[in-house]
Amino acid sequence: MTDLTLATLLPALESRFGPDVKVLPSRKEVLGVVQVKGERLVEVARFLHDQGTFTHCALVSGVDWIEHIEVLYHLWSDALKGYLELTVETAPEEPHVPSVTSVWRGANWHERETWDMLGVRFDGHPDLRRVLMPEGYRFHPLRKSFELHEPEELEVKARHV
Amino acid sequence: MSEMWINMGPQHPMTHGLWNLRVKVDGELIVDADPEIGYLHRGIEKICEYRRYNEVVTLMDRTCYVAGIAWEQLYIMAAEEALNINPPPRAEYVRVLSQELQRLSSHVMWYAAYVQDIGLMTPFLYGMRDRDLILDLFQSYTGARMTYEFMRVGGVRNDVPVGFTDRCRKVMDWFDQRLPEYEKVCDNSTIFLERTKGIGVLKAADCVNDGVTGPMLRAAGVDRDLRRDRPYSVYPELDFDVAVYDAPDCYGRYRVRMEEMKQSVRIVRQVLDWLDRNPGPVLAEKVPRFVGTPSPPPGKEIYVERRGYPKGRGFSAMEEPHGEAMAYIINEGAEHPYRAKLRSPVFVNIAASKDYLVGYRVSDIPAIMGSVDICVGESDR
Amino acid sequence: MNATNTSGTARIITHVKETDPMEPEVPFAEVEAVQSKEYIPVIKETLTGMIQRGLDAATKPVFNWAGRNSLFPLHWGLACCAIEFAAGFGARWDGERFGVVPRSSPRQCDLLIVNGTVTWKLSHKLITLWEQMPEPKWAIAMGNCATGGGPFRTAYSVVPGVNKLIPVDVYIAGCPPRPEAMLDGILRLERLIRERRA
Ligand code: SF4
C-alpha cells in the first residue's frame, strides 16, 4: 500500500471492527490513539501489521489505574513515520489480554515484563515467565498496592511481625 | 553427541555487566539460546513514582551508565510533553550537543571493550584514552564524568562555560584524526575480520519482526533513524547522514558505529557554530514549582500554582546510541509521575539473541554478543 | 553412676544413659583407655602450634608484603561504577602500576571489588563468588550502592549495602567514585593489610 495515510487507515479500522475499536482523541507526539476490546486485539494487530504497515511493535506496557488495568501498545510504521498507540483495558482481578507474539515476535519479552511487573496474563504467550524478578517472587511491583519503604523501616516491621 | 545446556554468566569475562546466557550446544554448535537478565533490576520505574519530576533525572543517568545524558533527554522530552512545557532553543542545542558527544563516547567505549574481547589489546587503551577527552568536556560543563544530572524540565541546568566551544572543537579535530586510525587497526587485522565477517547474521525482516533497533537494524540495511524519520529536538535543522550498511553481521555493526561516530563529529561542529552565534537563556521561565526547579530569583514569582495543574501524557522516542529508546510518562496533576515506563533497546536486542546465535559456535558468542553493545543497566532498569 | 563427682568422660556416659536408657553401657576399661591416651593429641597440638607459629612469624611478613603489593581483583562489572573501574585500568589512570591486575576467575583473586548495585537476585551468585575465592581475601564496596543501597535503597529488589552479605574492609563513597578514589581505596586496603588490620 503506497497511498496509505492515517486519514484512510483509522476509518478503515473503525468500519471493519465496528464498536470493538474506538478512536480516541490523539496527542501531538503519536499518530493516533485507538482503544481496542481485548477479544479482538489479535485481529486488529494482524490488520495493522498487514494492511497498516505497522511492522514494528516498539513497546508493550501497562498502567495500573486501580479500577482497571490498561495495557498499551506502541506500533511504528515505516511508511507513516510515527507511532500508533493501542490501549486495551482489563479487569484488575485476574487481568488478562491476548498475546500478540504471533504477529510481532518482538512483543515476547515486553509481555513477559508486563506480566512480571503488573501481573497481566497474556493468553497464548509461548513462554510466560518472569523476566526481571527471580522466579518465585510473589508480588507484581508496579501495582499501586505495592509500596516502597526505607530498608530500616522494613527491618523494624519485620521485627514486630 | 548429546546436547547440553551451558551457562555463560552471570559473572563471565564476556558479559560486561551481569546477565546470564544459557546456550544449548551440540558439540560446539549452538542449537538453542535462552538469555536471562534481571540481575541488575533496580526498580527504577517504581522509584520514579516516588520522586519529583526533576529528581527522576538522577535515576535516568544511572539507567544507562554509558549513555546517561541520552536517557536524561528521553525522560525530559516525555515529561515536557506530559507537563506541556517548551524549552528555549539554546537549551535544545546544548542538549543535542550532549547527545552527540555521548554517542561518540558510548561508541568509543563499545569499540574499546569489543575489540579487546575479540583479541586486540591496543584498541582498549586507545579507546579509553580518547573517551576520557570527551568525559573531560562533559565534566567542564556538567561537573561529572558519567552521572550528570544536567537536564531539567524546561531546559538544562546551566550553559556551557566560556571557551568551551574552542576546547570542544579541538577534541573534535583530534577525533577526526583518530577515527581513521581506529578503523585501520581493525581492518588490517586478520583476527578481527575472521571473527566478525559473516558471524551473527540477523536478516532485515527478522530484525524488524523481532523489534531489534539501532546499529543492528541499520547494519542489516534498514534505513531507519529516528533522528531523521521522527525528528525531535533540533535535529531537523542539522545536516547529517544516516549510517547504513548492507551486511547484517558483526562486521556490519562495527562499520555502522564507525560511520555514526564520524557523523556525530559533524553534528557537534554544527551545534558549536550555532552556540557561538546565539546566546540566550537555557531554562524556560514558566515552569511549575513542583517539578523541583531551583528556587526563583527574587521578584520573579511567576510559577504556576501546584494544585489543579493540567493532567497529561507524554511519549517520547529517540535514537539512543544502542537503539530506539522510548519513555512514557503519565502526569496526574501531582508532584510525582503517576507512571513512568521506559523502553530499552538493549532489552529487545537481547531478547532476539536466539535468532542470531543459533548455528554458530560457542567461541563466536563473545564476538556476537559484544556486537550487540549490551548495557545491562538499561535492559534491566 | 553418679554424675556429680566423676571425670568429664564419665559424665558424658551418664548423660547418654539418662537420655537413652536402651543404649548399652560403655565398659569402664575403654573409658580408662581413652583417658590414658588423652595427652597425645594435646602434645601434638602444642607441637604443631609451635611450629606453625614459628613458621608464621618467619613467613607472614613475606606473604603480607607479597599479598598487599599484588592484589588481584575479580574482573566483573555490576553497574555504573564498573565503568569507572574499567577507566581506572585504562590508559589515563593505569591501575596496574600498583600491582592491581583484574583477573577473570575468582580462584585467582584475593580482592572482590563490588562495583555497583547488588540485587537480591544476584546475592546468591555474589556469595558463591566470594566463597570460591581462596583465603586470604578482602572486599571493597565501591560506590554508594554497594555501601548502602545508594539511590536505589528503597527499591524492592536491591540489597541495601553489600555488607549484609559479605564482610567488607574498605568503603569508597561516591556515585560513581572517580577512578582516583577507587585507586585510593585500594591503597588504603594495602595499608590496612600492612598494619594487619584487615
Ligand atoms: S553508586 Fe551510583 S554510580 Fe555506582 S552503581 Fe550505584 S548508582 Fe551507579
Coordinates of N, CA and C in Angstrom, one line a residue, chain B residues 160-286:
Chain B
V160 N 26.9 26.2 28.6 CA 28.3 25.8 28.5 C 29.2 26.9 28.9
P161 N 30.4 26.6 29.6 CA 31.2 27.7 30.1 C 31.9 28.5 28.9
V162 N 32.5 29.6 29.3 CA 33.3 30.4 28.3 C 34.5 29.6 27.8
G163 N 34.7 29.6 26.5 CA 35.8 28.9 26.0 C 35.6 27.5 25.7
F164 N 34.3 27.0 26.0 CA 34.1 25.6 25.8 C 34.1 25.2 24.4
T165 N 33.5 26.1 23.5 CA 33.4 25.7 22.1 C 34.7 25.5 21.5
D166 N 35.7 26.3 21.9 CA 37.0 26.1 21.2 C 37.6 24.8 21.7
R167 N 37.5 24.5 23.0 CA 38.1 23.3 23.5 C 37.4 22.1 22.8
C168 N 36.1 22.2 22.7 CA 35.4 21.1 22.1 C 35.8 20.9 20.6
R169 N 36.0 22.0 19.9 CA 36.5 21.9 18.5 C 37.8 21.2 18.5
K170 N 38.7 21.5 19.4 CA 40.0 20.8 19.4 C 39.8 19.3 19.6
V171 N 38.9 18.9 20.5 CA 38.8 17.5 20.7 C 38.2 16.9 19.4
M172 N 37.3 17.6 18.7 CA 36.7 17.0 17.5 C 37.8 16.9 16.4
D173 N 38.7 17.9 16.4 CA 39.8 17.7 15.4 C 40.7 16.5 15.7
W174 N 40.9 16.3 17.0 CA 41.6 15.1 17.5 C 40.9 13.8 17.0
F175 N 39.6 13.8 17.2 CA 38.8 12.6 16.8 C 38.9 12.4 15.3
D176 N 38.9 13.5 14.5 CA 39.0 13.4 13.1 C 40.2 12.6 12.7
Q177 N 41.3 12.8 13.4 CA 42.5 12.1 13.1 C 42.4 10.6 13.6
R178 N 41.8 10.5 14.8 CA 41.8 9.2 15.4 C 40.9 8.2 14.7
L179 N 39.7 8.6 14.3 CA 38.8 7.6 13.8 C 39.3 6.8 12.6
P180 N 40.0 7.4 11.6 CA 40.6 6.5 10.6 C 41.6 5.5 11.2
E181 N 42.3 6.0 12.2 CA 43.2 5.1 12.8 C 42.5 3.9 13.5
Y182 N 41.4 4.2 14.2 CA 40.6 3.1 14.8 C 40.3 2.0 13.7
E183 N 39.8 2.5 12.6 CA 39.4 1.6 11.5 C 40.6 0.8 11.0
K184 N 41.8 1.5 10.9 CA 42.9 0.9 10.3 C 43.3 -0.3 11.2
V185 N 43.3 -0.1 12.5 CA 43.6 -1.2 13.5 C 42.8 -2.4 13.2
C186 N 41.5 -2.2 13.0 CA 40.6 -3.4 12.8 C 40.7 -3.9 11.4
D187 N 40.7 -3.1 10.4 CA 40.6 -3.6 9.0 C 41.9 -4.3 8.6
N188 N 43.0 -3.9 9.2 CA 44.2 -4.6 8.9 C 44.5 -5.9 9.7
S189 N 43.6 -6.2 10.6 CA 43.8 -7.3 11.4 C 43.0 -8.5 10.9
T190 N 43.7 -9.6 10.6 CA 43.1 -10.8 10.1 C 42.2 -11.4 11.2
I191 N 42.7 -11.3 12.4 CA 41.9 -11.9 13.5 C 40.5 -11.2 13.6
F192 N 40.5 -9.9 13.5 CA 39.3 -9.2 13.7 C 38.3 -9.6 12.5
L193 N 38.9 -9.6 11.3 CA 38.0 -9.8 10.1 C 37.5 -11.3 10.2
E194 N 38.3 -12.2 10.6 CA 37.9 -13.6 10.6 C 36.8 -13.8 11.6
R195 N 36.9 -13.1 12.7 CA 36.0 -13.3 13.8 C 34.7 -12.5 13.7
T196 N 34.6 -11.6 12.7 CA 33.4 -10.8 12.7 C 32.7 -11.0 11.3
K197 N 33.3 -11.2 10.3 CA 32.6 -11.3 9.0 C 31.8 -12.5 8.9
G198 N 30.5 -12.3 8.6 CA 29.6 -13.5 8.4 C 29.2 -14.1 9.7
I199 N 29.5 -13.5 10.8 CA 29.1 -14.1 12.1 C 28.0 -13.3 12.7
G200 N 27.0 -14.0 13.3 CA 25.9 -13.3 14.0 C 24.9 -12.7 13.0
V201 N 24.6 -13.3 12.0 CA 23.7 -12.7 10.9 C 22.3 -12.7 11.4
L202 N 21.7 -11.5 11.3 CA 20.3 -11.3 11.5 C 19.7 -10.5 10.4
K203 N 18.9 -11.2 9.6 CA 18.4 -10.5 8.3 C 17.4 -9.4 8.6
A204 N 17.2 -8.5 7.7 CA 16.4 -7.3 7.9 C 15.0 -7.7 8.3
A205 N 14.4 -8.7 7.7 CA 13.0 -9.0 8.0 C 12.9 -9.5 9.5
D206 N 13.9 -10.3 9.9 CA 13.9 -10.8 11.2 C 14.1 -9.7 12.2
C207 N 15.0 -8.8 11.9 CA 15.3 -7.6 12.7 C 14.0 -6.9 13.0
V208 N 13.2 -6.6 11.9 CA 12.0 -5.8 12.1 C 11.0 -6.5 12.9
N209 N 10.8 -7.8 12.7 CA 9.8 -8.6 13.4 C 10.2 -8.7 14.9
D210 N 11.5 -8.9 15.1 CA 12.0 -9.0 16.5 C 12.0 -7.7 17.2
G211 N 11.8 -6.6 16.5 CA 11.9 -5.3 17.2 C 13.3 -4.9 17.5
V212 N 14.2 -5.4 16.8 CA 15.6 -5.0 17.0 C 15.8 -3.6 16.4
T213 N 16.5 -2.8 17.1 CA 16.7 -1.4 16.6 C 18.2 -1.0 16.7
G214 N 18.4 0.2 16.2 CA 19.8 0.7 16.4 C 20.8 0.3 15.4
P215 N 22.0 0.3 15.7 CA 23.1 -0.1 14.7 C 22.8 -1.5 14.2
M216 N 22.2 -2.4 14.9 CA 22.0 -3.7 14.4 C 21.0 -3.7 13.3
L217 N 20.0 -2.9 13.4 CA 19.0 -2.8 12.3 C 19.6 -2.1 11.1
R218 N 20.4 -1.1 11.3 CA 20.9 -0.3 10.2 C 22.0 -1.2 9.5
A219 N 22.7 -2.0 10.2 CA 23.7 -2.9 9.6 C 23.0 -3.9 8.7
A220 N 21.7 -4.2 9.0 CA 21.0 -5.1 8.1 C 20.4 -4.4 6.9
G221 N 20.7 -3.1 6.8 CA 20.2 -2.5 5.6 C 18.9 -1.7 5.7
V222 N 18.3 -1.7 6.9 CA 17.0 -1.0 7.0 C 17.4 0.5 7.4
D223 N 16.9 1.3 6.6 CA 17.3 2.7 6.7 C 16.3 3.5 7.6
R224 N 16.6 3.3 8.9 CA 15.7 3.9 9.9 C 16.5 4.6 11.0
D225 N 16.3 5.8 11.2 CA 17.0 6.5 12.2 C 16.0 7.6 12.7
L226 N 15.6 7.5 14.0 CA 14.6 8.4 14.5 C 15.0 9.8 14.4
R227 N 16.3 10.1 14.4 CA 16.7 11.5 14.4 C 16.3 12.1 13.1
R228 N 16.1 11.3 12.0 CA 15.7 11.9 10.8 C 14.2 11.6 10.5
D229 N 13.8 10.3 10.9 CA 12.4 9.9 10.5 C 11.3 10.5 11.4
R230 N 11.7 10.7 12.6 CA 10.7 11.2 13.5 C 11.4 12.3 14.3
P231 N 11.7 13.4 13.7 CA 12.6 14.3 14.3 C 12.2 14.9 15.6
Y232 N 13.1 15.0 16.5 CA 12.8 15.5 17.8 C 13.9 16.6 18.1
S233 N 13.7 17.4 19.1 CA 14.6 18.5 19.4 C 15.0 19.3 18.1
V234 N 16.2 19.6 17.9 CA 16.5 20.5 16.7 C 17.2 19.7 15.6
Y235 N 17.1 18.4 15.6 CA 17.7 17.6 14.6 C 17.3 18.0 13.2
P236 N 16.1 18.4 12.9 CA 15.8 18.8 11.5 C 16.6 19.9 11.0
E237 N 17.2 20.8 11.9 CA 18.0 21.9 11.4 C 19.4 21.5 11.2
L238 N 19.8 20.3 11.5 CA 21.2 19.9 11.4 C 21.3 19.0 10.2
D239 N 22.5 18.9 9.7 CA 22.8 18.2 8.5 C 23.7 17.0 8.8
F240 N 23.1 15.8 8.6 CA 23.9 14.6 8.8 C 23.4 13.5 8.0
D241 N 24.1 12.4 7.8 CA 23.7 11.3 7.1 C 23.4 10.1 8.0
V242 N 22.6 9.2 7.6 CA 22.3 8.1 8.4 C 23.2 6.9 7.9
A243 N 23.9 6.3 8.9 CA 24.8 5.3 8.5 C 24.1 4.0 8.3
V244 N 24.1 3.4 7.1 CA 23.5 2.2 6.8 C 24.6 1.3 6.1
Y245 N 24.5 0.0 6.4 CA 25.4 -0.9 5.8 C 24.7 -2.2 5.4
D246 N 25.1 -2.9 4.4 CA 24.3 -4.0 4.0 C 25.0 -5.3 4.3
A247 N 25.5 -5.5 5.5 CA 26.0 -6.8 5.9 C 25.5 -7.0 7.3
P248 N 24.5 -7.9 7.5 CA 23.8 -8.0 8.8 C 24.6 -8.8 9.8
D249 N 25.9 -8.6 9.8 CA 26.7 -9.4 10.7 C 27.5 -8.5 11.7
C250 N 28.4 -9.1 12.4 CA 29.2 -8.3 13.4 C 30.0 -7.2 12.7
Y251 N 30.5 -7.5 11.6 CA 31.3 -6.5 10.9 C 30.5 -5.3 10.5
G252 N 29.3 -5.6 10.0 CA 28.4 -4.5 9.6 C 28.1 -3.6 10.7
R253 N 27.9 -4.2 11.9 CA 27.5 -3.4 13.1 C 28.7 -2.5 13.4
Y254 N 29.9 -3.0 13.3 CA 31.1 -2.3 13.6 C 31.2 -1.1 12.6
R255 N 30.9 -1.4 11.3 CA 31.0 -0.3 10.3 C 30.0 0.8 10.6
V256 N 28.8 0.4 11.0 CA 27.8 1.4 11.2 C 28.2 2.3 12.4
R257 N 28.7 1.7 13.4 CA 29.1 2.5 14.6 C 30.3 3.5 14.2
M258 N 31.2 3.0 13.4 CA 32.3 3.8 13.0 C 31.8 5.0 12.2
E259 N 30.8 4.7 11.3 CA 30.3 5.8 10.5 C 29.5 6.8 11.4
E260 N 28.8 6.3 12.3 CA 28.0 7.1 13.2 C 28.9 8.1 14.0
M261 N 30.1 7.6 14.4 CA 31.0 8.4 15.1 C 31.4 9.6 14.2
K262 N 31.6 9.4 13.0 CA 32.0 10.5 12.1 C 30.9 11.5 12.0
Q263 N 29.7 10.9 11.8 CA 28.5 11.8 11.7 C 28.3 12.6 13.0
S264 N 28.6 12.0 14.1 CA 28.5 12.8 15.4 C 29.4 13.9 15.4
V265 N 30.6 13.7 15.0 CA 31.6 14.8 15.0 C 31.1 15.9 14.1
R266 N 30.5 15.5 13.0 CA 29.9 16.5 12.1 C 28.8 17.3 12.8
I267 N 27.9 16.6 13.4 CA 26.8 17.3 14.1 C 27.4 18.3 15.2
V268 N 28.3 17.8 16.0 CA 28.8 18.6 17.1 C 29.4 19.9 16.5
R269 N 30.1 19.8 15.4 CA 30.7 21.0 14.8 C 29.6 22.0 14.5
Q270 N 28.5 21.5 13.9 CA 27.4 22.5 13.5 C 26.8 23.1 14.8
V271 N 26.6 22.3 15.8 CA 26.0 22.8 17.0 C 26.9 23.8 17.6
L272 N 28.2 23.6 17.6 CA 29.1 24.5 18.2 C 29.0 25.9 17.5
D273 N 29.0 25.8 16.2 CA 28.8 27.1 15.4 C 27.6 27.8 15.9
W274 N 26.5 27.1 16.0 CA 25.2 27.7 16.4 C 25.4 28.4 17.8
L275 N 26.0 27.6 18.7 CA 26.1 28.1 20.0 C 26.9 29.4 20.1
D276 N 27.9 29.5 19.2 CA 28.7 30.7 19.2 C 27.9 31.9 18.8
R277 N 27.0 31.7 17.9 CA 26.3 32.8 17.3 C 25.1 33.2 18.1
N278 N 24.5 32.3 18.9 CA 23.2 32.6 19.5 C 23.2 32.5 21.0
P279 N 23.6 33.5 21.7 CA 23.4 33.4 23.2 C 22.0 33.5 23.6
G280 N 21.7 33.1 24.8 CA 20.3 33.2 25.3 C 20.1 32.3 26.5
P281 N 18.9 32.3 27.0 CA 18.6 31.5 28.2 C 18.6 30.1 27.9
V282 N 18.8 29.2 28.9 CA 18.8 27.8 28.7 C 17.8 27.1 29.6
L283 N 17.0 27.9 30.3 CA 15.9 27.3 31.1 C 14.6 28.1 30.9
A284 N 13.6 27.4 30.7 CA 12.3 28.1 30.5 C 11.9 28.8 31.7
E285 N 11.1 29.9 31.6 CA 10.8 30.6 32.8 C 9.5 30.1 33.4
K286 N 8.6 29.7 32.6 CA 7.3 29.2 33.2 C 7.3 27.8 33.5

